[in-house]
Short mmCIF file of C-alpha atoms in Angstrom, two decimals:
data_model
loop_
_atom_site.label_atom_id
_atom_site.label_comp_id
_atom_site.label_asym_id
_atom_site.label_seq_id
_atom_site.Cartn_x
_atom_site.Cartn_y
_atom_site.Cartn_z
CA MET A 27 0.00 0.00 0.00
CA LYS A 28 2.80 2.42 0.93
CA HIS A 29 4.54 2.02 -2.40
CA SER A 30 1.35 2.34 -4.47
CA ILE A 31 0.58 5.63 -2.69
CA CYS A 32 4.09 6.83 -3.36
CA PHE A 33 3.88 5.86 -7.03
CA PHE A 34 0.77 8.02 -7.38
CA ILE A 35 2.59 10.92 -5.71
CA LEU A 36 5.55 10.57 -8.05
CA LEU A 37 3.19 10.95 -10.98
CA MET A 38 1.89 14.19 -9.47
CA GLY A 39 5.15 15.93 -8.59
CA SER A 40 8.93 15.94 -8.49
CA VAL A 41 11.38 14.13 -6.28
CA LEU A 42 14.29 15.78 -4.50
CA VAL A 43 17.54 13.85 -4.84
CA TYR A 44 20.18 14.03 -2.09
CA GLY A 45 23.10 11.69 -2.65
CA GLN A 46 21.49 8.29 -3.04
CA ALA A 47 18.32 9.17 -1.10
CA HIS A 48 15.13 10.03 -2.99
CA VAL A 49 12.85 12.11 -0.79
CA TRP A 50 9.45 13.57 -1.57
CA GLU A 51 9.17 17.24 -0.62
CA GLY A 52 6.17 18.56 1.28
CA ASN A 53 3.06 16.67 2.30
CA ARG A 54 4.30 13.10 1.82
CA TRP A 55 8.07 13.16 2.01
CA MET A 56 8.10 10.09 4.28
CA CYS A 57 6.43 7.87 1.72
CA LEU A 58 9.69 6.58 0.21
CA LEU A 59 11.24 5.79 3.60
CA ASP A 60 11.13 2.15 4.71
CA ASP A 61 8.72 1.07 7.42
CA ASP A 62 11.56 -0.42 9.46
CA ARG A 63 13.46 2.89 9.80
CA GLU A 64 13.71 3.82 13.46
CA ILE A 65 12.32 7.26 14.27
CA SER A 66 15.47 8.08 16.21
CA SER A 67 17.49 7.68 12.98
CA LEU A 68 15.49 10.20 10.94
CA SER A 69 16.13 13.87 10.22
CA ILE A 70 12.90 15.64 11.13
CA PRO A 71 12.32 19.40 10.70
CA GLY A 72 10.34 21.06 13.48
CA ALA A 73 8.71 24.40 14.30
CA HIS A 74 9.61 26.12 17.58
CA ASP A 75 6.52 27.65 19.23
CA ALA A 76 4.59 26.52 16.19
CA ALA A 77 1.27 28.13 17.11
CA THR A 78 2.66 31.67 16.97
CA GLY A 79 2.39 31.35 13.19
CA ASP A 80 -1.41 31.31 13.58
CA GLY A 81 -1.16 34.65 15.35
CA LEU A 82 -0.82 36.17 18.82
CA CYS A 83 -3.75 37.84 20.51
CA ILE A 84 -1.71 41.00 21.13
CA LYS A 85 0.62 42.26 18.39
CA ILE A 86 3.39 44.06 20.25
CA GLY A 87 6.52 42.84 18.45
CA LEU A 88 7.23 40.13 21.00
CA GLY A 89 7.25 36.34 20.95
CA LYS A 90 6.38 35.56 17.31
CA THR A 91 8.69 32.83 16.04
CA GLN A 92 6.83 31.57 12.96
CA HIS A 93 5.51 33.14 9.76
CA LEU A 94 3.44 30.18 8.54
CA SER A 95 0.35 28.69 10.19
CA ILE A 96 0.49 25.16 11.55
CA ALA A 97 -1.31 23.91 8.44
CA GLU A 98 1.17 25.71 6.20
CA GLN A 99 4.09 24.42 8.24
CA TRP A 100 2.84 20.89 7.64
CA ASP A 101 2.47 21.53 3.92
CA SER A 102 6.06 22.79 3.77
CA GLY A 103 7.31 19.53 5.32
CA VAL A 104 7.39 20.19 9.08
CA ARG A 105 6.72 17.04 11.12
CA ALA A 106 7.58 18.14 14.67
CA PHE A 107 5.54 20.83 16.44
CA ASP A 108 6.54 22.61 19.64
CA LEU A 109 3.21 23.44 21.36
CA ARG A 110 2.96 25.06 24.80
CA PRO A 111 -0.50 24.79 26.34
CA ALA A 112 -1.70 26.35 29.57
CA LEU A 113 -5.01 25.61 31.28
CA CYS A 114 -7.54 28.44 31.05
CA ASP A 115 -10.38 27.35 33.34
CA THR A 116 -11.14 24.01 31.61
CA VAL A 117 -9.59 24.69 28.17
CA LEU A 118 -6.01 23.92 27.13
CA HIS A 119 -4.87 26.98 25.18
CA ILE A 120 -1.47 27.56 23.57
CA TYR A 121 0.79 30.33 24.84
CA HIS A 122 4.36 31.50 24.27
CA GLY A 123 5.40 32.47 27.76
CA SER A 124 2.68 34.85 28.96
CA LEU A 125 1.64 35.67 25.38
CA ARG A 126 -1.62 34.04 24.33
CA THR A 127 -1.83 32.70 20.79
CA LYS A 128 -5.04 32.54 18.78
CA THR A 129 -5.01 28.72 18.87
CA SER A 130 -6.23 26.21 21.43
CA PHE A 131 -4.37 22.95 21.91
CA SER A 132 -7.29 20.92 20.53
CA GLU A 133 -7.49 23.16 17.44
CA ALA A 134 -3.79 22.63 16.75
CA ILE A 135 -4.09 18.86 17.17
CA ASP A 136 -7.18 18.79 14.94
CA VAL A 137 -5.19 20.47 12.15
CA ILE A 138 -2.43 17.85 12.47
CA LEU A 139 -4.93 14.97 12.56
CA SER A 140 -6.61 16.33 9.43
CA LYS A 141 -3.26 16.43 7.64
CA LEU A 142 -2.46 12.88 8.77
CA SER A 143 -5.83 11.64 7.52
CA ALA A 144 -5.07 13.09 4.09
CA ASN A 145 -1.44 11.92 4.17
CA PRO A 146 -1.35 8.51 5.89
CA THR A 147 2.30 7.82 5.02
CA GLU A 148 3.36 10.55 7.48
CA PHE A 149 3.44 10.97 11.24
CA ALA A 150 3.88 13.93 13.58
CA ILE A 151 5.78 14.62 16.78
CA VAL A 152 4.21 17.06 19.24
CA LEU A 153 6.61 18.34 21.89
CA ILE A 154 4.70 19.85 24.82
CA ARG A 155 5.85 22.32 27.45
CA HIS A 156 3.47 23.37 30.23
CA GLU A 157 3.37 27.16 29.78
CA SER A 158 2.15 28.03 33.27
CA GLU A 159 2.88 31.78 33.50
CA SER A 160 -0.76 32.76 32.91
CA GLU A 161 -2.33 30.13 35.18
CA ASN A 162 -3.74 30.51 38.66
CA GLY A 163 -2.91 28.00 41.39
CA MET A 164 -5.79 25.64 40.69
CA GLU A 165 -5.11 25.61 36.95
CA LYS A 166 -1.49 24.67 37.61
CA VAL A 167 -2.64 21.78 39.78
CA ASN A 168 -5.21 20.58 37.24
CA TRP A 169 -3.01 20.81 34.12
CA PRO A 170 -1.53 17.25 34.35
CA ARG A 171 -5.00 15.70 34.67
CA PHE A 172 -6.53 17.70 31.82
CA MET A 173 -3.56 17.05 29.55
CA GLY A 174 -3.57 13.32 30.27
CA ALA A 175 -7.32 13.09 29.67
CA TYR A 176 -7.03 14.89 26.35
CA ILE A 177 -4.20 12.67 25.13
CA GLN A 178 -6.14 9.59 26.20
CA SER A 179 -9.11 10.87 24.16
CA LEU A 180 -6.98 10.67 21.02
CA GLY A 181 -7.15 6.88 21.25
CA ASN A 182 -5.15 5.07 18.58
CA HIS A 183 -4.16 8.37 16.98
CA ALA A 184 -1.61 8.75 19.82
CA VAL A 185 1.49 6.55 19.93
CA VAL A 186 2.57 4.34 22.83
CA PHE A 187 6.26 5.16 23.12
CA HIS A 188 9.22 2.81 23.18
CA PRO A 189 12.84 3.69 22.27
CA HIS A 190 12.97 1.71 19.03
CA LEU A 191 9.76 3.00 17.42
CA THR A 192 9.76 2.47 13.66
CA LEU A 193 8.11 4.47 10.93
CA GLY A 194 5.76 1.60 10.21
CA GLU A 195 4.45 1.77 13.78
CA VAL A 196 3.69 5.49 13.73
CA ARG A 197 2.43 6.29 10.23
CA GLY A 198 -0.80 8.27 10.48
CA LYS A 199 -0.30 8.95 14.20
CA ILE A 200 1.01 11.54 16.65
CA LEU A 201 3.90 10.89 19.02
CA ILE A 202 3.46 13.03 22.14
CA LEU A 203 6.64 14.00 24.01
CA THR A 204 6.20 16.30 27.00
CA ARG A 205 8.63 18.21 29.17
CA ASN A 206 6.09 18.16 32.04
CA SER A 207 4.39 15.06 33.40
CA TYR A 208 0.71 14.27 32.94
CA TYR A 209 -1.29 11.23 34.05
CA GLY A 210 -4.31 9.13 33.12
CA THR A 211 -2.97 7.54 29.92
CA ASP A 212 -0.25 5.21 28.66
CA LYS A 213 0.21 7.29 25.48
CA GLY A 214 3.38 9.27 24.83
CA ALA A 215 6.44 9.88 26.97
CA VAL A 216 7.92 12.39 29.40
CA VAL A 217 11.33 13.99 28.84
CA THR A 218 13.55 14.32 31.90
CA GLY A 219 16.88 16.11 32.26
CA TRP A 220 16.06 19.01 29.93
CA ASN A 221 18.44 21.93 30.27
CA HIS A 222 19.34 25.21 28.54
CA SER A 223 23.13 25.13 28.63
CA ALA A 224 25.10 26.12 25.55
CA ASP A 225 26.47 22.60 25.10
CA GLY A 226 23.16 20.89 25.76
CA THR A 227 23.20 17.51 27.45
CA ASP A 228 23.82 13.89 26.54
CA HIS A 229 22.06 12.59 29.64
CA ALA A 230 18.38 13.45 29.20
CA ARG A 231 15.82 10.63 28.98
CA ILE A 232 12.55 9.93 27.19
CA ILE A 233 10.45 7.72 29.48
CA SER A 234 7.40 5.84 28.22
CA TYR A 235 4.14 6.16 30.15
CA ALA A 236 3.24 2.62 29.12
CA SER A 237 6.19 0.70 30.56
CA SER A 238 8.69 3.18 32.04
CA GLU A 239 11.08 1.99 29.31
CA ALA A 240 13.49 4.85 28.59
CA ALA A 241 15.56 6.11 25.68
CA THR A 242 18.71 8.19 25.96
CA LEU A 243 18.17 11.72 24.66
CA HIS A 244 20.82 14.16 23.47
CA MET A 245 19.36 17.68 23.41
CA GLN A 246 20.34 21.34 23.01
CA ASP A 247 18.08 24.33 23.74
CA TYR A 248 20.29 27.37 24.37
CA TYR A 249 17.73 30.07 23.67
CA ALA A 250 19.33 33.45 24.48
CA PRO A 251 22.41 34.11 22.28
CA THR A 252 22.25 37.85 22.96
CA ASN A 253 25.87 38.85 22.29
CA LYS A 254 28.81 37.79 20.14
CA GLU A 255 30.22 35.35 22.71
CA LYS A 256 26.84 33.70 23.26
CA ARG A 257 26.20 33.46 19.51
CA LEU A 258 29.47 31.59 19.13
CA GLN A 259 28.40 29.25 21.94
CA LYS A 260 25.06 28.72 20.21
CA ILE A 261 26.50 27.66 16.85
CA GLN A 262 29.03 25.44 18.61
CA GLY A 263 26.26 23.77 20.60
CA VAL A 264 24.08 23.32 17.52
CA SER A 265 26.99 21.91 15.50
CA ARG A 266 27.96 19.53 18.28
CA MET A 267 24.43 18.17 18.46
CA LEU A 268 24.31 17.68 14.67
CA ASP A 269 27.45 15.55 14.98
CA VAL A 270 26.08 13.69 18.00
CA ALA A 271 22.94 12.79 16.06
CA GLN A 272 25.02 11.25 13.29
CA GLY A 273 26.93 9.03 15.71
CA ALA A 274 24.01 8.08 17.97
CA GLY A 275 23.28 4.38 18.27
CA ARG A 276 19.97 2.60 17.72
CA GLY A 277 17.21 3.85 19.96
CA VAL A 278 19.14 6.99 20.93
CA TRP A 279 17.23 10.21 20.24
CA THR A 280 18.37 13.78 19.48
CA ILE A 281 16.51 17.11 19.79
CA ASN A 282 18.31 20.22 18.57
CA PHE A 283 16.83 23.73 18.89
CA LEU A 284 18.19 26.23 16.36
CA SER A 285 15.71 28.73 17.75
CA GLY A 286 16.76 31.64 19.91
CA TYR A 287 16.64 35.42 20.19
CA SER A 288 19.38 38.01 19.93
CA SER A 289 17.55 40.87 21.64
CA THR A 290 15.00 41.52 24.39
CA PHE A 291 12.56 44.22 25.45
CA LEU A 292 13.55 45.77 28.79
CA GLY A 293 15.96 42.91 29.31
CA THR A 294 13.25 40.28 29.80
CA ALA A 295 10.83 39.62 26.92
CA ALA A 296 12.17 38.15 23.67
CA THR A 297 11.46 40.34 20.66
CA THR A 298 10.24 39.06 17.32
CA LEU A 299 13.06 41.05 15.75
CA GLY A 300 15.51 39.14 17.95
CA TYR A 301 14.18 35.82 16.65
CA LYS A 302 14.53 37.03 13.07
CA CYS A 303 18.11 38.15 13.63
CA ASN A 304 19.06 34.84 15.21
CA ALA A 305 17.49 32.86 12.36
CA THR A 306 19.26 35.03 9.79
CA TRP A 307 22.80 34.41 11.01
CA LEU A 308 22.36 30.86 12.37
CA HIS A 309 20.30 29.19 9.63
CA SER A 310 22.79 30.12 6.92
CA GLN A 311 25.61 28.49 8.87
CA VAL A 312 23.62 25.33 9.58
CA LEU A 313 22.53 25.18 5.93
CA ASP A 314 26.20 25.23 4.91
CA ILE A 315 26.90 22.35 7.31
CA VAL A 316 24.02 20.23 6.04
CA MET A 317 24.71 20.93 2.36
CA SER A 318 28.39 20.12 2.75
CA ASN A 319 27.52 16.51 3.55
CA THR A 320 27.14 14.64 0.29
CA ILE A 321 25.72 11.41 1.70
CA PRO A 322 22.53 10.85 3.71
CA ARG A 323 22.90 11.19 7.48
CA SER A 324 20.76 11.65 10.56
CA TYR A 325 20.31 15.05 12.20
CA GLY A 326 17.58 14.05 14.64
CA ILE A 327 14.66 16.36 15.44
CA VAL A 328 15.61 19.95 14.53
CA PHE A 329 13.39 22.82 15.72
CA MET A 330 13.63 26.13 13.86
CA ASP A 331 12.13 29.61 13.82
CA PHE A 332 10.44 30.91 10.65
CA VAL A 333 10.47 27.43 9.18
CA GLY A 334 9.26 27.04 5.59
CA VAL A 335 10.06 30.59 4.46
CA ASP A 336 13.35 32.03 3.21
CA LYS A 337 12.56 35.72 3.77
CA VAL A 338 10.54 37.53 6.44
CA ARG A 339 9.93 41.23 6.66
CA GLY A 340 10.62 43.29 9.76
CA GLY A 341 12.89 45.76 11.46
CA MET A 342 12.84 49.46 10.68
CA SER A 343 11.71 48.90 7.10
CA HIS A 344 9.37 46.29 5.64
CA TRP A 345 11.31 46.70 2.40
CA CYS A 346 14.39 45.05 3.93
CA PRO A 347 13.51 41.38 4.46
CA PHE A 348 15.51 39.09 6.70
CA GLU A 349 17.15 36.17 4.86
CA VAL A 350 16.17 33.43 7.32
CA ASN A 351 16.57 30.50 4.86
CA GLY A 352 13.77 28.62 6.63
CA SER A 353 12.63 26.82 3.49
CA LYS A 354 16.07 25.96 2.14
CA LEU A 355 17.19 24.56 5.48
CA LEU A 356 13.97 22.59 5.98
CA ASN A 357 14.32 20.95 2.57
CA ALA A 358 17.99 20.18 3.16
CA ILE A 359 17.12 18.44 6.44
CA ILE A 360 14.37 16.41 4.74
CA ALA A 361 16.73 15.50 1.91
CA SER A 362 19.36 14.20 4.34
CA ASN A 363 17.16 11.15 4.96
#
């Protein structure tokens, strides 16, 4: 069935060639990958704070990290979505810090499920962080129960995690990874040992809710490269994690955040301009690294800002776009499979 679907796709569009790997761009790029490929061995492009692309409720030049909507991110080839829900009374709504987006958690998941229904060769990763800044005390207490109940309601659309998950096991489904524990379901996994150091860590874990079976996780999420020294640390950390992903053994996972901001408002809140500046200088360097490798290799799960677009407007003049290379880098990561 997989190959017949892919044959139809090949009749409808072109194939991107990277070394010896033939990878479909966009909605069904996973269709030519074998069912027995372990998820940990794939190169998967992701969107940091994905829901900001659907809009923030207050437009004040802060916190926006994406230009495309979640649906458009999917269409461009994104398969990992960083979503940060808080509990608002009895509704899980997505925030970026204290900034409320225009999207609820269930609305975001519904978009992904719709895309999976139309593209059954694919799967999605949803990385969750409990964004608790806007919550009152009771909402903070209730978040794990509400989140667990919602994930349980997804039924077979949600994956039961184990370290050696293969593509054949997850096609058409969502793998939930969360940085904060929930309860009431055996679906998904919790990430422990997350940190924000420049080097990242090689000692985080992804622990299944079904069996407590755990995978080793290498991860990097240094998010505030606000001066020249810190920018150097950021690219070194990103590059190290790209190399780590290539050498990781079976069942060993990698998450690498290219995202970050170079400037803040009043020394605290990350500016949208700061995210654009970071993406401009960092993405071009990472693109050079990826394109310099002439054979397929694994880069793990790579989260980016302004994914799927190469230029975004901003700054003092809308006529001077930032060259963020978000589409070129996304396609290069896909092609590395």
